[in-house]
Coordinates of C-alpha atoms and ligand atoms in Angstrom, one line a residue:
M1 CA -18.4 -11.0 12.6
S2 CA -17.5 -7.7 14.0
R3 CA -18.7 -4.3 12.3
I4 CA -16.3 -2.6 10.2
V5 CA -15.6 1.0 10.6
L6 CA -13.7 2.8 7.7
V7 CA -12.2 6.2 7.9
S8 CA -10.6 8.1 4.9
N9 CA -10.3 11.6 3.7
R10 CA -13.3 11.3 1.3
V11 CA -16.1 8.7 1.3
G12 CA -17.3 7.0 -1.8
D13 CA -20.8 6.5 -3.1
V14 CA -21.5 3.0 -1.8
S15 CA -24.7 2.7 -4.0
K16 CA -22.9 3.5 -7.1
A17 CA -19.6 1.7 -6.3
A18 CA -19.5 -0.2 -9.6
L19 CA -19.4 3.2 -11.4
A20 CA -16.7 4.5 -9.2
G21 CA -14.5 1.4 -9.7
G22 CA -11.2 0.6 -8.0
V23 CA -11.3 0.1 -4.3
V24 CA -14.7 1.4 -3.7
I25 CA -16.2 -1.7 -5.1
A26 CA -14.6 -4.0 -2.6
I27 CA -15.1 -1.5 0.3
A28 CA -18.9 -1.2 -0.5
D29 CA -19.1 -5.0 -0.4
V30 CA -17.6 -5.2 2.9
L31 CA -19.5 -2.3 4.3
R32 CA -22.8 -3.9 3.2
A33 CA -21.9 -7.5 4.6
R34 CA -20.7 -6.1 7.8
S35 CA -23.3 -3.3 8.4
G36 CA -20.3 -0.9 8.4
L37 CA -19.8 2.7 9.1
W38 CA -17.6 5.0 6.9
L39 CA -16.4 8.4 8.2
G40 CA -14.9 11.1 6.0
W41 CA -14.8 14.7 4.8
S42 CA -18.0 15.7 3.2
G43 CA -16.0 17.7 0.4
K44 CA -17.7 21.0 1.8
T45 CA -15.7 23.9 3.4
G46 CA -17.0 26.8 5.3
E47 CA -16.1 29.5 8.0
K48 CA -18.7 29.0 10.7
A49 CA -18.1 27.0 14.0
E50 CA -20.4 24.5 12.3
E51 CA -17.5 23.6 10.1
T52 CA -15.3 22.4 13.1
R53 CA -18.0 20.3 14.9
T54 CA -17.7 16.7 16.0
T55 CA -21.2 15.7 15.1
P56 CA -21.3 14.2 11.6
D57 CA -24.2 14.2 9.1
F58 CA -25.4 10.6 8.6
Q59 CA -26.7 8.9 5.5
E60 CA -27.9 5.3 5.2
M61 CA -26.9 3.6 1.9
D62 CA -27.5 0.0 1.2
G63 CA -27.3 -1.2 4.8
A64 CA -24.1 0.9 5.5
T65 CA -23.9 4.3 7.3
I66 CA -22.0 7.1 5.8
A67 CA -21.0 9.8 8.3
T68 CA -19.4 13.1 7.0
L69 CA -17.9 16.2 8.5
P70 CA -17.1 19.6 6.7
L71 CA -13.7 21.2 7.0
S72 CA -13.1 25.0 7.7
H73 CA -11.3 27.0 5.0
R74 CA -8.2 27.1 7.1
E75 CA -8.3 23.2 7.7
Y76 CA -8.8 22.7 4.0
K77 CA -5.8 24.9 3.3
D78 CA -3.4 23.6 5.9
Y79 CA -4.4 20.0 6.4
Y80 CA -5.6 19.0 2.9
L81 CA -3.7 21.2 0.4
G82 CA -0.8 21.9 2.8
Y83 CA 0.4 18.9 4.9
S84 CA -1.3 16.1 3.0
N85 CA -0.7 17.3 -0.6
A86 CA 2.2 19.6 -0.5
V87 CA 4.3 17.6 2.1
L88 CA 3.4 14.0 2.3
W89 CA 2.3 13.5 -1.3
P90 CA 5.5 14.9 -2.9
V91 CA 7.9 13.3 -0.4
F92 CA 6.3 9.9 -0.4
H93 CA 6.5 10.1 -4.3
T94 CA 10.3 11.1 -4.0
R95 CA 9.8 14.7 -4.9
L96 CA 11.5 16.4 -2.0
D97 CA 12.1 19.4 -4.2
L98 CA 8.4 20.1 -4.4
A99 CA 7.7 19.7 -0.7
Q100 CA 6.6 22.9 1.1
F101 CA 7.5 22.5 4.8
E102 CA 5.3 25.5 6.1
A103 CA 4.8 26.2 9.8
G104 CA 1.3 25.5 10.9
Y105 CA 0.6 22.8 8.3
Y106 CA 1.5 19.8 10.6
Q107 CA -0.4 21.2 13.7
R108 CA -3.6 21.6 11.6
Y109 CA -3.1 18.2 10.1
V110 CA -3.0 16.6 13.6
D111 CA -5.9 18.7 14.8
V112 CA -8.2 17.7 11.9
N113 CA -7.2 14.0 12.8
R114 CA -8.1 14.5 16.4
R115 CA -11.4 16.1 15.4
F116 CA -12.1 12.9 13.3
A117 CA -11.2 10.7 16.2
E118 CA -13.4 12.6 18.7
T119 CA -16.2 12.4 16.2
L120 CA -15.7 8.6 15.9
L121 CA -15.4 7.9 19.6
P122 CA -19.1 8.0 20.6
L123 CA -20.0 5.9 17.5
L124 CA -17.8 3.1 18.2
K125 CA -18.7 -0.4 19.6
P126 CA -16.4 -2.5 21.7
D127 CA -15.8 -5.1 19.0
D128 CA -15.6 -2.9 15.9
T129 CA -12.7 -3.4 13.5
I130 CA -11.3 0.0 12.4
W131 CA -9.7 0.5 9.0
V132 CA -8.0 3.8 8.3
H133 CA -7.0 4.8 4.7
D134 CA -4.2 6.7 3.3
Y135 CA -1.8 9.5 4.0
H136 CA -4.3 12.2 5.1
M137 CA -5.2 10.1 8.1
I138 CA -1.9 8.8 9.5
P139 CA -2.4 10.3 13.1
L140 CA -6.0 9.1 13.4
G141 CA -5.0 5.7 15.0
L142 CA -2.9 7.2 17.7
E143 CA -5.4 9.9 18.4
L144 CA -8.1 7.1 19.0
R145 CA -5.7 5.3 21.3
K146 CA -5.2 8.4 23.3
L147 CA -8.9 8.5 23.7
G148 CA -8.8 4.9 25.1
V149 CA -9.8 3.0 22.0
N150 CA -8.4 -0.5 22.2
N151 CA -10.1 -2.0 19.1
P152 CA -8.1 -3.7 16.4
M153 CA -6.9 -0.9 14.0
G154 CA -5.5 -1.3 10.5
F155 CA -4.0 1.4 8.2
F156 CA -3.6 1.1 4.5
L157 CA -1.4 3.4 2.5
H158 CA -2.4 3.9 -1.2
I159 CA 0.7 5.7 -2.1
P160 CA 4.5 4.5 -2.1
V161 CA 6.7 4.6 0.9
P162 CA 9.9 6.5 0.1
P163 CA 13.4 5.3 1.1
A164 CA 14.1 6.0 4.9
Q165 CA 16.5 8.9 4.2
L166 CA 13.9 10.8 2.2
F167 CA 11.1 10.0 4.8
M168 CA 13.4 11.4 7.4
A169 CA 13.6 14.8 5.6
I170 CA 10.1 15.5 6.9
P171 CA 10.6 17.6 10.1
E172 CA 8.0 15.7 11.9
Y173 CA 9.2 12.2 10.9
R174 CA 9.4 11.0 14.5
D175 CA 5.9 12.0 15.2
L176 CA 4.7 10.2 12.0
A177 CA 6.4 7.1 13.2
R178 CA 4.8 7.3 16.5
S179 CA 1.5 7.8 14.8
L180 CA 2.0 4.8 12.7
S181 CA 2.8 2.8 15.7
G182 CA -0.7 3.2 16.9
Y183 CA -2.0 0.6 14.3
D184 CA -1.9 -3.2 14.8
L185 CA -1.5 -3.7 10.9
I186 CA 0.1 -1.4 8.3
G187 CA -0.9 -2.4 4.8
L188 CA 1.2 -1.3 1.9
Q189 CA 1.0 -1.7 -1.8
T190 CA 4.3 -3.6 -2.6
R191 CA 7.0 -5.6 -0.9
A192 CA 9.4 -2.8 -1.8
D193 CA 7.2 -0.4 0.1
C194 CA 7.3 -2.8 3.2
A195 CA 11.1 -2.8 3.1
N196 CA 11.2 0.9 3.0
M197 CA 8.7 1.1 5.9
L198 CA 10.7 -1.3 8.0
D199 CA 13.9 0.4 7.3
F200 CA 12.3 3.7 8.2
F201 CA 11.2 2.4 11.7
K202 CA 14.7 1.0 12.2
N203 CA 16.6 4.1 11.3
A204 CA 14.1 6.7 12.5
V205 CA 13.0 5.3 15.9
F206 CA 15.1 2.3 16.6
G207 CA 12.3 -0.2 15.5
R208 CA 13.2 -3.9 16.0
I209 CA 12.0 -6.8 14.1
L210 CA 10.6 -9.6 16.3
Q211 CA 11.0 -13.4 15.8
D212 CA 7.5 -13.6 14.3
G213 CA 8.1 -11.0 11.8
R214 CA 6.3 -8.2 13.4
M215 CA 8.0 -5.0 14.4
R216 CA 8.4 -3.5 17.8
V217 CA 8.2 0.3 17.5
F218 CA 8.1 2.4 20.7
D219 CA 6.1 0.3 23.1
R220 CA 3.9 -1.3 20.4
E221 CA 4.2 -4.5 18.2
I222 CA 2.9 -3.9 14.7
S223 CA 2.6 -5.9 11.5
V224 CA 3.8 -4.5 8.2
K225 CA 2.6 -6.3 5.0
S226 CA 1.9 -5.8 1.3
F227 CA -1.6 -6.0 -0.1
P228 CA -1.6 -4.9 -3.7
V229 CA -4.7 -3.1 -4.7
G230 CA -6.6 -4.7 -7.7
I231 CA -9.6 -4.1 -9.8
D232 CA -12.8 -6.1 -10.3
M233 CA -12.4 -7.1 -14.0
D234 CA -16.0 -8.2 -14.4
S235 CA -17.7 -5.0 -13.2
F236 CA -15.2 -2.9 -15.1
L237 CA -16.0 -4.6 -18.3
E238 CA -19.8 -4.4 -17.6
S239 CA -19.5 -0.7 -17.2
R240 CA -18.8 -0.3 -21.0
P241 CA -21.5 1.2 -23.1
R242 CA -23.7 -1.3 -25.1
R243 CA -22.7 0.1 -28.4
S244 CA -19.2 1.3 -28.9
R245 CA -19.0 5.1 -29.6
E246 CA -15.4 4.6 -30.9
Q247 CA -15.0 5.1 -34.6
P248 CA -12.1 3.0 -35.9
T249 CA -9.2 5.5 -36.2
P250 CA -7.0 5.3 -39.3
A251 CA -4.0 5.7 -37.0
T252 CA -2.9 3.2 -34.4
R253 CA -3.4 4.7 -30.9
L254 CA -1.4 4.7 -27.7
I255 CA -3.5 5.6 -24.8
G256 CA -2.5 7.4 -21.4
V257 CA -5.1 8.0 -18.7
D258 CA -3.7 9.8 -15.7
R259 CA -4.8 12.5 -13.3
L260 CA -2.8 15.7 -14.2
D261 CA -0.1 15.1 -11.6
Y262 CA 3.5 15.6 -11.6
T263 CA 4.2 11.9 -10.3
K264 CA 2.5 10.5 -13.6
G265 CA 5.6 11.3 -15.8
L266 CA 3.5 13.2 -18.5
P267 CA 6.2 15.4 -19.9
Q268 CA 8.7 12.4 -20.2
K269 CA 5.9 10.4 -21.9
F270 CA 5.2 13.3 -24.5
R271 CA 9.0 13.6 -25.1
A272 CA 9.3 9.8 -25.6
F273 CA 6.5 9.8 -28.2
G274 CA 8.1 12.8 -30.0
R275 CA 11.4 11.1 -30.0
F276 CA 9.9 7.9 -31.3
L277 CA 8.4 9.8 -34.3
E278 CA 11.8 11.4 -34.9
K279 CA 13.7 8.1 -34.7
Y280 CA 11.3 6.1 -36.8
P281 CA 9.9 8.5 -39.3
D282 CA 8.0 5.7 -41.1
Y283 CA 5.5 5.7 -38.3
R284 CA 4.6 9.3 -38.8
R285 CA 0.9 9.7 -39.8
K286 CA 0.3 6.1 -38.7
V287 CA 0.4 6.4 -34.8
I288 CA -1.1 8.9 -32.4
L289 CA -0.8 9.4 -28.6
S290 CA -4.2 10.1 -26.9
Q291 CA -3.6 11.5 -23.4
I292 CA -6.6 12.0 -21.1
A293 CA -5.5 14.1 -18.1
P294 CA -8.3 15.4 -15.9
P295 CA -7.3 18.3 -13.5
T296 CA -6.7 17.8 -9.8
R297 CA -5.6 20.0 -6.9
E298 CA -5.3 23.0 -9.1
S299 CA -4.7 25.3 -6.1
V300 CA -1.4 23.6 -5.3
V301 CA 1.3 25.6 -7.3
A302 CA 3.1 22.4 -8.6
Y303 CA 0.0 21.3 -10.4
A304 CA -0.4 24.6 -12.3
D305 CA 3.2 24.3 -13.3
I306 CA 2.8 20.8 -14.8
R307 CA -0.3 21.9 -16.7
N308 CA 1.6 24.7 -18.4
E309 CA 4.5 22.5 -19.2
L310 CA 2.3 19.9 -20.8
E311 CA 0.3 22.4 -22.8
S312 CA 3.5 23.9 -24.3
L313 CA 5.1 20.5 -24.8
S314 CA 2.2 19.0 -26.8
G315 CA 1.9 22.2 -28.7
M316 CA 5.6 22.1 -29.6
I317 CA 5.6 18.4 -30.7
N318 CA 2.4 18.8 -32.7
G319 CA 3.7 22.0 -34.3
R320 CA 7.0 20.4 -35.2
L321 CA 5.8 17.0 -36.5
G322 CA 2.1 17.4 -37.2
E323 CA 0.5 17.6 -40.6
L324 CA -2.7 19.2 -41.8
D325 CA -4.3 15.9 -41.6
W326 CA -2.5 14.2 -38.7
V327 CA -2.0 15.6 -35.2
P328 CA 0.5 13.3 -33.2
I329 CA -0.6 14.1 -29.6
H330 CA -4.3 14.3 -28.6
Y331 CA -4.2 15.9 -25.2
I332 CA -7.5 16.1 -23.4
H333 CA -7.5 18.0 -20.0
R334 CA -10.9 16.8 -18.9
S335 CA -12.4 14.0 -17.0
T336 CA -14.0 11.1 -19.0
P337 CA -16.9 9.0 -17.9
R338 CA -15.5 5.7 -16.7
R339 CA -17.7 3.7 -19.0
M340 CA -16.2 5.4 -21.9
L341 CA -12.6 4.4 -20.8
V342 CA -13.1 0.7 -21.5
D343 CA -14.1 1.5 -24.9
V344 CA -11.1 3.8 -25.4
Y345 CA -8.7 1.3 -23.9
Q346 CA -10.2 -1.5 -26.2
H347 CA -9.4 0.6 -29.3
S348 CA -5.8 1.4 -28.3
R349 CA -2.9 -0.7 -29.4
I350 CA -0.6 0.3 -26.6
G351 CA -1.4 1.1 -22.9
F352 CA 1.3 3.7 -22.1
V353 CA 1.5 3.8 -18.4
T354 CA 4.7 5.6 -17.2
P355 CA 4.5 7.2 -13.9
L356 CA 7.8 8.3 -12.2
R357 CA 6.4 6.9 -9.0
D358 CA 2.9 5.5 -8.3
G359 CA 1.6 3.4 -5.4
M360 CA 0.0 0.8 -7.7
N361 CA -1.6 2.4 -10.8
L362 CA -5.0 0.9 -11.6
V363 CA -5.1 2.2 -15.1
A364 CA -2.4 -0.4 -16.0
K365 CA -4.8 -3.2 -14.8
E366 CA -7.8 -1.6 -16.5
Y367 CA -6.1 -1.4 -19.8
V368 CA -5.3 -5.1 -19.8
A369 CA -8.6 -6.1 -18.5
A370 CA -10.2 -4.3 -21.5
Q371 CA -8.2 -6.0 -24.2
D372 CA -9.7 -8.5 -26.7
P373 CA -8.0 -11.8 -25.8
D374 CA -7.8 -12.8 -29.4
D375 CA -6.1 -9.6 -30.5
P376 CA -4.8 -7.9 -27.4
G377 CA -2.8 -4.7 -27.2
V378 CA 0.4 -4.3 -25.3
L379 CA 1.1 -2.7 -21.9
V380 CA 4.1 -0.5 -21.5
L381 CA 4.6 0.0 -17.8
S382 CA 7.0 2.1 -15.7
R383 CA 9.2 0.2 -13.4
F384 CA 8.4 2.7 -10.8
A385 CA 4.6 2.0 -10.6
G386 CA 3.7 -0.5 -7.8
A387 CA 1.8 -2.5 -10.5
A388 CA 5.2 -3.5 -12.0
E389 CA 6.0 -5.9 -9.1
Q390 CA 3.0 -7.9 -10.2
M391 CA 2.7 -7.3 -13.9
K392 CA 6.0 -8.8 -15.1
Q393 CA 4.7 -9.6 -18.5
A394 CA 4.2 -6.0 -19.5
L395 CA 7.1 -4.2 -21.3
I396 CA 8.8 -2.5 -18.4
V397 CA 10.5 0.8 -18.9
N398 CA 12.4 3.4 -17.1
P399 CA 10.3 6.6 -17.4
Y400 CA 13.3 8.8 -17.0
D401 CA 14.8 7.2 -20.1
V402 CA 13.2 8.9 -23.1
E403 CA 15.3 7.0 -25.5
E404 CA 14.4 3.5 -24.1
M405 CA 10.7 4.5 -24.0
A406 CA 10.8 5.5 -27.7
D407 CA 12.3 2.2 -28.6
T408 CA 9.9 0.3 -26.5
I409 CA 6.9 1.9 -28.4
K410 CA 8.4 0.4 -31.5
I411 CA 8.8 -3.1 -30.0
A412 CA 5.2 -2.9 -28.8
L413 CA 3.8 -1.8 -32.1
E414 CA 5.8 -4.7 -33.9
M415 CA 5.0 -7.5 -31.4
G416 CA 3.5 -10.5 -33.0
L417 CA 0.1 -11.8 -32.3
Q418 CA 1.2 -15.0 -30.4
E419 CA 3.5 -13.1 -28.0
R420 CA 0.8 -10.5 -27.3
K421 CA -1.8 -13.3 -26.5
D422 CA 0.7 -15.1 -24.2
R423 CA 1.6 -11.9 -22.3
H424 CA -2.0 -10.8 -22.1
R425 CA -3.1 -14.2 -20.8
A426 CA -0.6 -14.2 -18.0
L427 CA -1.4 -10.6 -17.0
V428 CA -5.2 -11.3 -16.9
S429 CA -4.6 -14.3 -14.7
G430 CA -2.8 -12.1 -12.1
I431 CA -5.5 -9.4 -12.3
R432 CA -8.2 -12.0 -11.6
S433 CA -6.3 -13.7 -8.7
Y434 CA -5.4 -10.6 -7.0
D435 CA -8.5 -8.5 -7.6
T436 CA -10.1 -5.8 -5.4
F437 CA -12.0 -8.3 -3.3
W438 CA -8.8 -10.3 -2.5
W439 CA -7.2 -7.0 -1.5
C440 CA -9.9 -6.1 0.9
R441 CA -10.6 -9.5 2.3
S442 CA -6.9 -10.4 2.8
F443 CA -6.3 -7.1 4.6
L444 CA -9.2 -7.6 7.0
A445 CA -8.3 -11.3 7.5
E446 CA -4.8 -10.3 8.4
L447 CA -6.1 -7.5 10.8
D448 CA -8.4 -10.0 12.5
A449 CA -5.4 -12.5 12.9
V450 CA -3.1 -9.9 14.2
A451 CA -5.6 -8.7 16.7
S452 CA -6.2 -12.3 17.9
G453 CA -2.5 -13.1 18.1
K454 CA -2.3 -15.5 15.1
T455 CA 0.1 -14.9 12.2
L456 CA -0.5 -15.7 8.7
P457 CA 2.0 -16.9 6.0
P458 CA 3.7 -13.9 4.4
F459 CA 2.4 -12.8 1.0
G460 CA 5.3 -13.7 -1.1
A461 CA 6.6 -15.6 -4.2
A462 CA 6.5 -19.2 -2.9
G463 CA 3.6 -18.8 -0.4
D464 CA 1.2 -16.8 -2.7
E465 CA -1.4 -19.5 -3.1
A466 CA -1.2 -20.8 0.5
A467 CA -1.2 -17.1 1.9
K468 CA -4.3 -16.4 -0.2
K469 CA -6.2 -19.5 0.9
A470 CA -5.4 -19.1 4.5
T471 CA -6.3 -15.3 4.6
I472 CA -9.6 -16.0 3.1
E473 CA -10.4 -19.0 5.2
L474 CA -9.5 -17.1 8.3
A475 CA -11.8 -14.3 7.4
G476 CA -14.7 -16.8 7.1
L477 CA -15.6 -15.1 3.8
P478 CA -16.8 -16.7 0.6
S479 CA -13.9 -16.8 -1.8
R480 CA -14.4 -15.4 -5.3
L481 CA -11.0 -16.7 -6.1
S482 CA -12.1 -20.4 -6.2
S483 CA -14.3 -19.6 -9.3
N484 CA -11.4 -18.1 -11.2
Ligands
LIG1 P1 -4.6 7.5 -8.2 O1 -3.3 8.3 -8.1 O2 -5.8 8.3 -8.4 O3 -4.8 6.6 -6.9 P2 -4.8 5.2 -10.2 O4 -4.4 4.0 -9.5 O5 -4.2 5.3 -11.5 O6 -4.3 6.6 -9.5 O7 -6.4 5.3 -10.2 C1 -7.0 6.2 -11.0 C2 -8.5 5.7 -11.2 O8 -9.1 6.9 -11.7 C3 -8.6 4.7 -12.2 O9 -9.5 3.8 -11.9 C4 -8.9 5.4 -13.6 O10 -9.7 4.7 -14.4 C5 -9.6 6.6 -13.0 N1 -9.2 7.7 -13.9 C6 -8.0 8.2 -14.2 N2 -8.1 9.2 -15.2 C7 -9.5 9.3 -15.5 C8 -10.1 10.1 -16.3 N3 -9.5 10.9 -17.2 N4 -11.4 9.9 -16.4 C9 -12.1 9.0 -15.7 N5 -11.4 8.2 -14.8 C10 -10.1 8.3 -14.7 C11 -4.2 6.3 -5.7 C12 -2.8 5.9 -5.8 C13 -2.5 4.8 -6.8 C14 -3.3 3.6 -6.4 C15 -4.7 3.9 -6.1 C16 -5.5 2.8 -5.4 O11 -1.9 7.1 -6.2 O12 -1.1 4.5 -7.0 O13 -3.2 2.6 -7.4 O14 -4.8 5.0 -5.2 O15 -4.9 2.3 -4.3

């Protein structure tokens, strides 16, 4: 089996993958099994020529090689904070109003990708399979092709794809389409994202669907498919502390766990909870909302704004409705160790996951995984999270509709045991079937197939089981699915 080479903006700690959770667990597994190489930014910035070199620092970890490069301050500002997080992130999450199309951002974004490509070139072997991750690295594939690399190359986007008209508001949209055409396979979180991506290629650069389902874009034929990211339920549950630190709370708890990001719909969530308490006063003093929201990207202006908004909103709701012995909203603006999260989820009656837009949202899956099957809580989930395409047994809400969310909190609190158990069982079955290993293996199997000219059945309603089996058999990988 060929070696796997991963490239992403940041690299994960392969030796502590279980602690990191999410996709890193599966990636670490594959890197170990295929003696892989993982290249990314070291997280360091500086001003010397040293910071723009093309010779990475290497570290061996559990049979995998981790290669990292620093960024210069200017690269950090224009490539990372600028084009990646103040252009692509807002537009892809349909927040065109927050995009900052500043001169210089795009050029630096491409320059950093070219530097990563030049760094990778001498490290590549002829039969390596290359897998590039996320929006920071869209141009990397084409930069490698320009350097003469013909290896199979796949790209996975962790965030949503916006409707074509929005995508095309990005001044460099044609260049982005050309960059995307450098890959053999584009993996997306949902089928809705695939539809948007195909529509974008058609409208933006006259892409054409071929008979075998692939798309002809410029002079290349590429495959676009959905591979919803999952979690590893067992290792997530194993990460919990041996003894619960949670004291049974007198009040029933709703839990929210989100990075402090304007895409996560936190103000709407707070307002909905306030509205619920106003509309159904019998629940006052009986219910609380705990929101854990660690800070991210604080040097991007929009992130400082959302922080201020939340602080004043929680203060206002607590001031208006709270009592001396009852504070309705517990807002924690800090990171929490992952192992504590299992405990917190388990002691919460409602998982309140209401992003305005989200590629997948792993918190929704973690919350369900942590529930006691004999007395599970209820997941309230935004229809605009990618997870909603799979998690149909959650209570699905429109995160812009505060009134509907307030009413749904009541429905969730009053749901009978049998219904909670039925919904939970169905949700767990989906989480186990499409776990993080399935995601990783099916993407790589598809990439191998595409590169060798075979096509696999589509991932879709009727063909799910067949597609799963076929992808796993084709990859020649042991299936964890068969034991579930
Ligand atoms: P994120 O936007 O970071 O990821 P998400 O999928 O929710 O969003 O994953 C967050 C992870 O961080 C979860 O595993 C969660 O437990 C953890 N986390 C969140 N808040 C935490 C806290 N306070 N303390 C500790 N841990 C916390 C991007 C996309 C998503 C997509 C993922 C994976 O934006 O849509 O689901 O990638 O593809």
